[in-house]
């Protein structure tokens, strides 16, 4: 990507200072164009469209500048574009808002401090980075990487590959994925609806709720220090499950099997097999409780 | 006859990771089932060849000159030692490692100092090397974060420190429990998970503050 | 003169001597250590990376890192052991840096057809050459775990800690690697 970016004729058009300005940039682009939007903005909305072009519409307050690095209007379709939004001198909370239209197969990278990020319909790649605010993704990206601190994350769709990491932000996932990983320190994780093959969830204090389906050879691993792990199995769940706590309790409402005391009499352990499937479920909690139930 | 053994069971059997009862079941099945026995034989054949691969392969010629040039170039600059553990600390770490809880939390604000043995806890030998790896990584990331600190908003620093404090508390509890029960595999996994969280959080913080 | 004869000429410096000299900044002493260990270090890099060019770069990185970190080597393990572990770390760090890209490539590679793997003899279906090639063609994480566990003999937990993966994930990669290798090496 980078060499191509260097080949492109970059146009740096610093915009003049106005009270509130609307800036529009539109360029022809390849279907797998790579677009970066970085800087001081409070809202970005990314929408996939069926055209072979990228359009950016920014409403920016006084003192905020847009620096697009894009090819000239007559150049061949761009393989990469960058937009940097520079906040006013002296900082202050960003208030600008950006709307971006990209070909569905595009890869989009965004980064902001406090913002609302919304992405709809992108089937390429997404790399969304945020301190606080919220990220809402709808669609089926081929890969989805989200990093946030306080910001909440909500994904509706079926990413082929996804990794979500937050500090305190909650993570909600409605959909399916063959390969998903979620890491949070204190956010609540909630997974529902679809089918998962490889799914790994790590939390320190955040509660984890899994109410989706594990594929036939699926592998689900949940590790938590003190968050509750709540596994709500569907009727056709077919898996081998091992649950372990060091100090928490295990509540099994799935069948008659009772947990046994853990090593050295502390915590609890429970192994059970359901159906004939090959899916493996491993639940480990230091001092949180583990609950198993049928939906 | 019961259904065939899953691939994961055959693998775990081979790696001696099956609990005793499951192991017995699997062995019984293998005695009666040619198909599964053949699978296991295939696996064993693969592993025996893997173990017999030569330990050495001839390296491309002329490599030393390149390495020498890079080393010589480095010598003109001061050695970057600040992330390395000093021998005395390493020796201390070989016996007992440190719960670097509240001290580490403040490191984002202040310049990192070498870890001090405030609460020595005796851990299993197998874990020590792994933990040392995490500690070295954490130290490096803290240093990097400290250097980029001016680019982080105070609210972000507060968020990171809060999360670090939460993770450090979890690490402290898990380490103390592991010291009481060193052979507990679940506990080892949980502690490793806590460390991964810490490394991940610091990586994220450094990425967020880099422009 | 027979240079290989132990009594010929000045006595060969021992490894601890060479290490001590290198720790004091003697590049030539480090060069001797380099030549003693390059084949082993290269083998580790090549199998883990699955690519000669990349292996060469990683080997260089490993030796440069070894030079930087010589001060932390205290002689409690054999120098070779210390160096091999450091090499593994260098390769794994590089793999982690590429991980986002890797993860994407890995998905595509799963569907790769298995043509081109040489069929092997009936009496010994698994030849080393074929295995080396098949290892190189594995998806990255599967390759790393297989080489570390089944070739180099590291334990699951150790691999998990070094790669920053859950041990369940390490097992899944290992099982997948073995499965793919058996498929690719089937006569
Ligand atoms: Zn069978």
XYZ file of C-alpha atoms and ligand atoms in Angstrom:
694
model
C 0.000 0.000 0.000
C 2.642 2.474 1.049
C 4.665 2.570 -2.194
C 1.480 3.172 -4.103
C 0.643 6.048 -1.821
C 3.996 7.555 -2.648
C 3.452 7.212 -6.358
C 0.196 9.086 -6.197
C 0.220 12.783 -6.744
C -0.654 14.098 -3.320
C -2.712 17.220 -3.086
C -2.476 18.949 0.225
C -5.115 21.607 0.170
C -5.258 23.347 3.504
C -8.702 24.790 3.903
C -9.191 28.380 5.000
C -10.520 29.313 8.403
C -14.269 29.790 8.356
C -16.901 29.677 11.068
C -18.423 26.398 9.956
C -17.405 24.868 6.710
C -18.569 22.022 4.571
C -15.835 20.382 2.532
C -16.422 17.785 -0.141
C -13.787 15.647 -1.797
C -14.639 13.052 -4.410
C -12.178 10.883 -6.336
C -12.303 7.806 -8.552
C -10.994 4.796 -6.645
C -10.312 1.103 -7.106
C -12.799 -1.299 -5.566
C -10.322 -2.304 -2.895
C -9.127 1.226 -2.141
C -7.529 1.826 1.249
C -8.836 4.917 3.049
C -7.574 6.450 6.271
C -9.436 9.045 8.295
C -7.455 10.287 11.248
C -7.580 13.238 13.605
C -9.916 15.594 15.408
C -13.528 14.744 14.681
C -16.517 13.835 16.811
C -18.393 11.721 14.348
C -17.559 9.620 11.317
C -20.060 7.705 9.310
C -18.766 5.305 6.682
C -21.178 3.953 4.101
C -20.444 1.444 1.351
C -21.898 2.356 -2.014
C -21.870 0.717 -5.426
C -19.802 3.410 -7.175
C -16.098 3.135 -7.946
C -15.242 6.274 -6.068
C -14.633 7.679 -2.634
C -16.479 10.744 -1.411
C -15.831 12.581 1.820
C -18.148 15.251 3.159
C -16.874 17.022 6.254
C -18.599 19.619 8.379
C -15.853 21.199 10.389
C -15.906 24.056 12.906
C -13.728 27.134 12.889
C -10.035 26.464 13.128
C -10.261 22.839 12.072
C -8.478 21.912 8.881
C -8.881 18.992 6.517
C -5.729 17.699 4.885
C -6.590 15.235 2.149
C -3.804 13.200 0.555
C -5.560 12.122 -2.615
C -4.701 11.960 -6.296
C -5.669 14.750 -8.655
C -9.144 14.769 -10.239
C -7.831 13.498 -13.570
C -5.536 10.802 -12.239
C -6.376 7.111 -12.583
C -8.525 5.553 -9.815
C -6.761 5.795 -6.478
C -5.624 2.712 -4.592
C -5.166 4.686 -1.405
C -6.350 7.968 0.130
C -5.695 9.632 3.435
C -7.605 12.342 5.237
C -6.192 14.054 8.262
C -8.318 16.421 10.279
C -6.324 18.838 12.329
C -8.055 20.411 15.310
C -7.795 24.104 16.226
C -4.700 25.377 18.001
C -4.995 24.888 21.741
C -7.092 21.785 21.333
C -10.491 21.520 22.961
C -12.939 18.749 22.235
C -13.378 17.996 18.537
C -16.848 18.690 17.172
C -16.478 18.113 13.448
C -18.358 15.448 11.626
C -17.291 13.408 8.628
C -19.277 11.343 6.218
C -17.363 8.936 4.006
C -18.650 6.906 1.064
C -16.480 4.051 -0.196
C -16.728 1.092 -2.590
C -17.952 -1.912 -0.596
C -14.650 -3.757 -0.995
C -12.627 -0.896 0.479
C -10.447 -1.144 3.550
C -11.100 1.696 5.962
C -8.887 2.789 8.830
C -10.089 5.367 11.332
C -8.676 6.825 14.493
C -10.083 9.452 16.840
C -9.986 10.404 20.505
C -13.665 10.763 21.376
C -16.078 10.054 18.615
C -19.011 8.133 17.357
C -17.940 5.834 14.529
C -20.523 4.154 12.391
C -19.836 1.811 9.477
C -22.420 0.264 7.194
C -22.027 -2.356 4.506
C -18.261 -2.505 4.031
C -17.179 -5.991 2.908
C -13.456 -5.216 2.786
C -11.432 -4.536 5.906
C -12.104 -2.281 8.872
C -9.570 -1.042 11.384
C -11.289 1.284 13.854
C -9.421 2.931 16.708
C -10.908 5.031 19.433
C -10.378 6.196 23.006
C -13.933 7.051 24.049
C -17.342 7.218 22.418
C -18.871 4.425 20.431
C -18.312 2.198 17.427
C -21.249 0.666 15.597
C -20.538 -1.701 12.704
C -23.226 -3.236 10.535
C -22.343 -5.622 7.713
C -19.993 -8.446 6.841
C -16.420 -7.169 6.650
C -13.769 -9.714 5.694
C -11.717 -8.560 8.617
C -12.559 -6.265 11.451
C -10.145 -4.892 13.994
C -11.418 -2.593 16.716
C -9.399 -1.041 19.509
C -11.054 1.146 22.093
C -10.544 2.272 25.670
C -13.847 3.556 27.090
C -15.738 3.447 23.841
C -18.537 0.916 23.464
C -18.511 -1.480 20.530
C -21.500 -2.942 18.779
C -21.204 -5.258 15.772
C -24.140 -6.644 13.838
C -23.132 -8.963 11.022
C -20.690 -11.720 10.148
C -17.051 -10.691 9.972
C -14.793 -13.408 8.570
C -12.162 -12.445 11.090
C -12.586 -10.077 13.975
C -10.681 -8.830 16.980
C -12.152 -6.359 19.443
C -10.204 -4.936 22.361
C -11.501 -2.493 24.937
C -10.552 -1.321 28.418
C -13.928 -0.456 29.936
C -16.105 -0.295 26.830
C -18.904 -2.850 26.506
C -18.847 -5.165 23.490
C -22.028 -6.435 21.856
C -21.889 -8.835 18.937
C -24.933 -10.055 17.071
C -24.036 -12.357 14.231
C -21.544 -15.038 13.259
C -17.841 -15.424 12.716
C -15.471 -18.275 11.922
C -12.683 -16.534 13.834
C -13.374 -13.984 16.550
C -11.501 -12.700 19.574
C -12.701 -10.248 22.200
C -10.549 -8.810 24.936
C -11.790 -6.426 27.592
C -10.645 -5.374 31.023
C -13.946 -4.284 32.521
C -16.475 -4.059 29.719
C -19.455 -6.392 29.510
C -19.326 -8.805 26.559
C -22.537 -10.026 25.020
C -22.688 -12.443 22.079
C -25.884 -13.588 20.482
C -27.609 -14.918 17.405
C -25.114 -16.545 15.053
C -22.677 -19.430 14.740
C -19.038 -19.299 15.794
C -16.118 -21.557 14.996
C -13.135 -20.127 16.829
C -14.090 -17.676 19.536
C -11.917 -16.501 22.368
C -13.016 -14.050 25.045
C -10.807 -12.626 27.754
C -11.959 -10.321 30.524
C -10.681 -9.239 33.906
C -13.810 -7.933 35.631
C -16.264 -7.713 32.732
C -19.224 -10.098 32.594
C -19.441 -12.408 29.577
C -22.712 -13.634 28.100
C -22.673 -16.130 25.254
C -26.065 -16.908 23.735
C -25.098 -18.049 20.235
C -24.278 -21.367 18.566
C -20.935 -23.162 18.333
C -20.158 -24.776 14.981
C -19.474 -28.498 14.740
C -15.727 -28.312 15.209
C -15.889 -25.013 17.024
C -13.687 -23.932 19.876
C -14.860 -21.455 22.504
C -12.533 -20.317 25.259
C -13.574 -17.790 27.893
C -11.159 -16.591 30.572
C -12.213 -14.132 33.235
C -10.769 -13.044 36.529
C -13.870 -11.906 38.368
C -16.553 -11.394 35.739
C -19.544 -13.725 35.605
C -19.548 -16.134 32.658
C -23.049 -16.850 31.461
C -23.333 -19.552 28.810
C -26.805 -19.891 27.327
C -26.845 -22.959 25.088
C -29.316 -23.556 22.331
C -31.298 -26.797 22.171
C -29.075 -28.306 19.487
C -25.809 -27.476 21.273
C -23.386 -30.322 20.744
C -20.116 -29.942 22.553
C -17.606 -30.987 25.199
C -17.424 -28.466 27.985
C -14.922 -27.918 30.761
C -15.585 -25.237 33.356
C -13.193 -24.337 36.149
C -13.219 -21.706 38.849
C -10.533 -21.056 41.404
C -12.832 -19.379 43.900
C -16.195 -18.890 42.154
C -19.166 -21.237 41.893
C -20.553 -23.120 38.905
C -24.276 -23.333 38.388
C -25.394 -25.998 35.910
C -28.972 -25.731 34.692
C -28.301 -27.726 31.526
C -28.399 -31.242 32.940
C -28.131 -33.102 36.202
C -24.354 -33.064 36.409
C -23.099 -31.300 39.515
C -19.762 -29.512 39.784
C -17.098 -31.102 41.949
C -14.860 -29.212 44.366
C -11.729 -27.900 42.696
C -8.144 -28.669 43.491
C -7.329 -28.348 47.163
C -11.024 -27.957 47.869
C -11.184 -24.443 46.455
C -13.375 -23.418 43.552
C -15.334 -25.834 41.394
C -14.922 -27.934 38.280
C -17.419 -29.334 35.843
C -17.013 -31.366 32.653
C -19.929 -32.329 30.507
C -20.598 -33.590 27.017
C -23.701 -32.720 25.038
C -24.748 -34.321 21.758
C -22.214 -35.841 19.402
C -20.500 -32.685 18.208
C -16.824 -32.018 18.280
C -17.074 -28.437 19.560
C -14.996 -27.680 22.627
C -15.900 -25.135 25.245
C -13.464 -24.085 27.944
C -14.629 -21.673 30.627
C -12.233 -20.495 33.299
C -12.842 -17.942 35.987
C -10.720 -17.034 38.948
C -13.417 -15.787 41.277
C -16.370 -15.007 39.062
C -19.310 -17.399 38.863
C -20.083 -19.570 35.847
C -23.695 -20.184 34.843
C -24.782 -22.762 32.277
C -28.320 -22.816 30.997
C -30.495 -23.666 28.005
C -32.124 -20.902 26.025
C -18.918 -49.932 18.937
C -18.994 -46.273 19.878
C -18.286 -43.571 17.325
C -14.712 -42.959 16.155
C -12.306 -40.907 18.212
C -12.241 -37.210 17.410
C -8.989 -35.873 15.977
C -8.554 -33.712 19.058
C -8.803 -36.796 21.279
C -6.169 -38.652 19.249
C -3.890 -35.629 19.433
C -4.418 -35.184 23.156
C -3.827 -38.888 23.688
C -0.554 -38.648 21.813
C 0.444 -35.551 23.820
C -0.579 -37.175 27.096
C -3.149 -34.479 27.803
C -6.187 -36.688 28.352
C -7.593 -37.177 31.851
C -7.213 -40.756 33.040
C -10.802 -41.867 32.367
C -10.913 -40.427 28.858
C -7.560 -41.949 28.173
C -8.818 -45.372 29.183
C -11.884 -45.012 26.948
C -9.734 -43.981 24.020
C -7.316 -46.853 24.491
C -10.167 -49.310 24.640
C -11.580 -47.944 21.417
C -8.192 -48.157 19.726
C -7.885 -51.830 20.558
C -11.075 -52.548 18.642
C -10.939 -50.024 15.834
C -8.448 -50.392 13.012
C -9.397 -47.089 11.469
C -8.608 -45.040 14.575
C -5.494 -47.108 15.280
C -4.275 -46.341 11.756
C -4.922 -42.633 12.320
C -2.861 -42.713 15.475
C -0.084 -44.626 13.710
C -0.045 -41.943 10.995
C 0.228 -39.242 13.596
C 3.056 -41.034 15.349
C 4.899 -41.535 12.066
C 4.595 -37.817 11.353
C 5.907 -36.891 14.784
C 8.824 -39.274 14.595
C 9.940 -37.708 11.319
C 9.416 -34.227 12.797
C 11.675 -35.107 15.706
C 14.307 -36.493 13.371
C 14.608 -33.338 11.260
C 18.194 -32.082 11.290
C 18.849 -29.519 14.025
C 21.127 -27.559 11.704
C 20.633 -26.317 8.155
C 23.395 -24.603 6.241
C 23.009 -20.852 6.446
C 23.424 -18.588 3.406
C 27.005 -17.508 2.826
C 28.220 -14.042 3.710
C 25.795 -13.487 6.547
C 28.390 -12.700 9.176
C 29.593 -9.659 7.264
C 26.119 -8.170 7.377
C 25.681 -8.906 11.058
C 29.131 -7.520 11.782
C 28.294 -4.334 9.943
C 25.095 -3.894 11.909
C 26.868 -4.532 15.197
C 29.630 -2.085 14.329
C 27.023 0.524 13.494
C 25.384 -0.036 16.864
C 28.612 0.361 18.742
C 28.801 4.004 17.771
C 25.605 4.559 19.735
C 25.124 3.916 23.440
C 23.804 0.454 24.168
C 20.091 0.502 24.747
C 20.117 -1.249 28.060
C 17.207 0.342 29.793
C 14.768 -2.458 28.896
C 17.096 -5.223 29.872
C 16.974 -6.699 33.351
C 20.159 -6.300 35.325
C 21.871 -9.558 36.360
C 21.115 -9.085 40.040
C 17.456 -8.451 39.352
C 17.372 -11.399 37.004
C 18.854 -13.548 39.735
C 16.223 -12.331 42.137
C 13.585 -13.021 39.527
C 14.796 -16.578 39.129
C 13.715 -17.274 42.686
C 10.850 -14.938 43.204
C 9.037 -12.522 40.984
C 7.345 -9.398 41.884
C 3.801 -8.269 42.190
C 4.377 -4.935 40.568
C 0.904 -3.648 41.237
C 0.497 -0.102 42.433
C 4.049 0.861 41.538
C 3.513 -0.068 37.905
C 0.261 1.838 37.744
C 2.070 5.064 38.403
C 4.677 4.364 35.790
C 2.626 5.883 33.040
C 2.922 9.141 34.919
C 6.492 8.831 36.098
C 9.553 7.463 34.482
C 9.654 3.684 34.902
C 12.030 2.388 37.541
C 13.386 -1.134 37.769
C 10.964 -3.499 39.416
C 11.454 -3.997 43.102
C 10.758 -7.155 45.025
C 7.959 -5.909 47.225
C 5.968 -9.103 47.591
C 8.082 -12.087 46.597
C 6.007 -15.069 45.616
C 7.464 -18.455 44.751
C 6.222 -19.641 41.388
C 6.709 -22.870 39.435
C 9.896 -22.906 37.419
C 8.098 -23.497 34.128
C 6.132 -20.333 34.604
C 9.069 -18.134 35.555
C 10.525 -17.929 32.065
C 7.136 -17.056 30.601
C 6.507 -14.415 33.221
C 9.920 -12.930 32.683
C 9.024 -12.558 29.014
C 5.852 -10.673 29.864
C 7.607 -8.462 32.385
C 10.259 -7.489 29.871
C 7.605 -6.659 27.289
C 5.580 -4.677 29.829
C 8.626 -2.716 30.886
C 9.418 -1.789 27.305
C 5.859 -0.701 26.603
C 5.682 1.378 29.773
C 8.868 3.129 28.748
C 7.471 3.809 25.291
C 4.189 5.040 26.711
C 5.994 7.325 29.090
C 7.861 8.862 26.172
C 4.632 9.428 24.238
C 2.773 10.669 27.284
C 2.471 14.260 26.126
C 0.319 13.074 23.235
C -2.212 11.420 25.532
C -5.173 13.343 26.917
C -5.312 13.360 30.745
C -8.624 11.505 30.587
C -6.979 8.764 28.525
C -4.100 8.490 30.984
C -6.660 8.111 33.765
C -8.492 5.394 31.838
C -5.291 3.487 31.158
C -4.156 3.741 34.758
C -7.516 2.609 36.057
C -7.463 -0.416 33.758
C -3.855 -1.193 34.694
C -4.762 -1.097 38.380
C -7.604 -3.558 37.746
C -5.326 -5.910 35.831
C -2.535 -5.658 38.391
C -4.913 -6.577 41.170
C -6.023 -9.621 39.181
C -2.402 -10.582 38.490
C -1.596 -10.288 42.175
C -4.471 -12.553 43.187
C -3.754 -15.125 40.504
C -0.043 -15.213 41.336
C -0.669 -15.689 45.023
C -3.065 -18.555 44.219
C -0.563 -20.116 41.817
C 2.104 -20.012 44.475
C -0.221 -22.022 46.736
C -1.102 -24.473 43.961
C 1.735 -24.445 41.441
C 0.479 -27.367 39.358
C -2.912 -25.799 38.633
C -3.127 -25.569 34.850
C -6.309 -23.462 34.793
C -4.662 -20.967 37.090
C -1.630 -20.776 34.824
C -3.904 -20.045 31.870
C -5.772 -17.381 33.822
C -2.578 -15.686 34.923
C -1.275 -15.782 31.356
C -4.558 -14.247 30.229
C -4.121 -11.422 32.757
C -0.635 -10.716 31.497
C -1.821 -10.748 27.894
C -4.438 -8.196 28.873
C -1.798 -5.980 30.363
C 0.464 -6.215 27.328
C -2.486 -5.635 25.009
C -3.705 -2.613 26.950
C -0.281 -1.012 26.908
C 0.131 -1.736 23.193
C -3.227 -0.113 22.511
C -2.323 2.912 24.600
C 0.966 3.376 22.755
C -0.780 3.015 19.408
C -3.476 5.500 20.366
C -0.943 8.076 21.441
C 1.212 7.665 18.332
C -0.005 9.963 15.609
C 49.085 -28.626 9.698
C 46.003 -30.404 10.882
C 43.934 -27.564 12.258
C 41.255 -29.852 13.609
C 43.699 -31.697 15.853
C 43.083 -30.559 19.406
C 46.748 -30.244 20.298
C 47.752 -28.365 17.175
C 48.611 -24.715 17.649
C 47.158 -22.602 20.448
C 44.323 -24.241 22.369
C 40.839 -23.403 21.107
C 39.079 -20.820 23.247
C 36.171 -22.298 25.176
C 32.637 -21.019 24.732
C 32.640 -19.265 28.145
C 35.899 -17.523 27.160
C 34.392 -16.382 23.877
C 31.244 -15.178 25.600
C 33.239 -13.272 28.195
C 35.322 -11.610 25.474
C 32.229 -10.764 23.438
C 30.581 -9.296 26.538
C 33.547 -6.948 26.808
C 32.941 -5.840 23.222
C 35.201 -8.208 21.254
C 33.423 -8.502 17.917
C 35.788 -11.195 16.629
C 35.024 -13.430 19.579
C 31.341 -12.955 18.809
C 32.154 -13.889 15.203
C 33.483 -17.256 16.360
C 30.290 -17.840 18.342
C 28.333 -16.785 15.290
C 29.965 -19.390 13.069
C 29.518 -22.093 15.695
C 25.799 -21.440 15.933
C 24.629 -20.040 12.612
C 23.424 -23.373 11.175
C 21.314 -24.093 14.215
C 19.904 -20.566 14.399
C 19.202 -20.581 10.680
C 17.351 -23.900 10.967
C 15.107 -22.450 13.673
C 14.434 -19.291 11.657
C 13.823 -21.150 8.406
C 11.375 -23.631 9.874
C 9.496 -20.995 11.825
C 9.378 -18.497 8.975
C 8.905 -20.954 6.109
C 10.837 -18.693 3.751
C 14.598 -18.538 3.103
C 14.862 -14.813 2.530
C 12.831 -13.997 5.618
C 14.820 -16.583 7.592
C 18.036 -14.856 6.632
C 16.771 -11.502 7.897
C 15.503 -13.073 11.098
C 18.808 -14.814 11.690
C 20.569 -11.473 11.383
C 18.093 -9.867 13.761
C 18.605 -12.697 16.233
C 22.382 -12.331 16.273
C 22.183 -8.544 16.536
C 19.765 -8.950 19.442
C 22.100 -11.527 21.013
C 24.934 -9.005 20.815
C 22.799 -6.331 22.459
C 21.636 -8.672 25.192
C 24.914 -10.451 25.883
C 25.092 -8.585 29.178
C 22.054 -10.438 30.435
C 23.553 -13.868 29.715
C 24.887 -15.166 33.000
C 26.064 -18.626 32.036
C 23.409 -20.531 33.969
C 22.198 -22.210 30.793
C 24.375 -23.294 27.885
C 25.055 -20.382 25.562
C 23.403 -22.328 22.731
C 20.211 -22.783 24.743
C 20.110 -19.101 25.591
C 20.706 -18.146 21.968
C 18.072 -20.526 20.604
C 15.458 -19.217 23.000
C 16.329 -15.657 22.078
C 16.047 -16.603 18.402
C 12.585 -18.027 18.960
C 11.600 -14.789 20.699
C 12.878 -12.681 17.827
C 10.928 -14.742 15.298
C 7.746 -14.681 17.376
C 7.949 -10.933 17.904
C 8.292 -10.455 14.172
C 5.328 -12.761 13.629
C 3.251 -10.758 16.091
C 4.110 -7.530 14.317
C 2.826 -9.026 11.081
C -0.093 -10.668 12.761
C -2.845 -8.496 11.441
C -1.675 -9.034 7.907
C -0.980 -12.686 8.643
C -4.437 -13.345 9.954
C -5.865 -12.198 6.708
C -3.481 -14.182 4.566
C -4.129 -17.240 6.672
C -7.785 -17.291 5.766
C -6.946 -17.337 2.103
C -4.296 -19.991 2.518
C -6.723 -22.400 4.095
C -8.254 -23.030 0.719
C -4.997 -23.459 -1.077
C -4.921 -26.648 -3.085
C -2.479 -29.308 -2.030
C -1.000 -30.031 -5.412
C 2.754 -29.994 -5.793
C 3.593 -31.932 -2.662
C 5.852 -34.736 -3.815
C 4.353 -38.185 -3.413
C 6.569 -40.263 -1.220
C 7.645 -43.890 -1.219
C 5.372 -46.621 0.062
C 7.729 -48.014 2.673
C 8.528 -44.633 4.193
C 5.616 -42.353 3.427
C 6.995 -39.470 5.400
C 10.315 -38.281 4.141
C 12.100 -35.407 5.766
C 12.343 -33.382 2.606
C 8.642 -33.619 1.966
C 7.959 -32.717 5.560
C 10.166 -29.606 5.383
C 8.259 -28.441 2.323
C 4.919 -29.206 3.854
C 5.835 -27.331 7.051
C 6.775 -24.288 4.985
C 3.358 -24.362 3.333
C 1.395 -24.328 6.612
C -0.592 -21.260 7.687
C 1.693 -19.070 9.833
C 0.358 -19.758 13.320
C -0.043 -23.459 12.663
C 3.547 -23.557 11.429
C 4.903 -21.692 14.461
C 3.139 -23.970 16.913
C 4.034 -27.191 15.083
C 7.720 -26.324 14.812
C 7.956 -25.158 18.413
C 6.092 -28.158 19.821
C 6.827 -31.103 17.572
C 10.239 -30.185 16.189
C 11.813 -28.060 18.916
C 10.063 -29.697 21.843
C 8.635 -26.674 23.667
C 5.690 -27.286 26.023
C 2.171 -26.063 25.268
C 2.136 -23.520 28.084
C 5.471 -22.108 27.117
C 4.348 -21.663 23.532
C 1.096 -20.100 24.673
C 2.921 -17.607 26.851
C 5.478 -16.739 24.203
C 2.940 -16.322 21.439
C 0.430 -14.555 23.651
C -2.217 -17.177 22.892
C -4.452 -19.271 25.112
C -3.182 -22.810 25.471
C -6.464 -24.059 23.983
C -5.713 -21.992 20.905
C -2.200 -23.402 20.762
C -3.642 -26.904 20.864
C -6.101 -26.053 18.103
C -3.272 -24.733 15.905
C -1.180 -27.801 16.648
C -3.956 -30.236 15.797
C -4.712 -28.360 12.607
C -1.054 -28.311 11.602
C -0.702 -32.036 12.124
C -3.887 -32.706 10.212
C -2.751 -30.593 7.262
C 0.680 -32.195 7.264
C -0.755 -35.703 7.276
C -3.040 -34.766 4.404
C -0.233 -33.206 2.437
C 2.106 -36.104 3.041
C -0.393 -38.859 2.358
C 0.903 -41.076 -0.472
Zn -12.604 -45.714 15.609
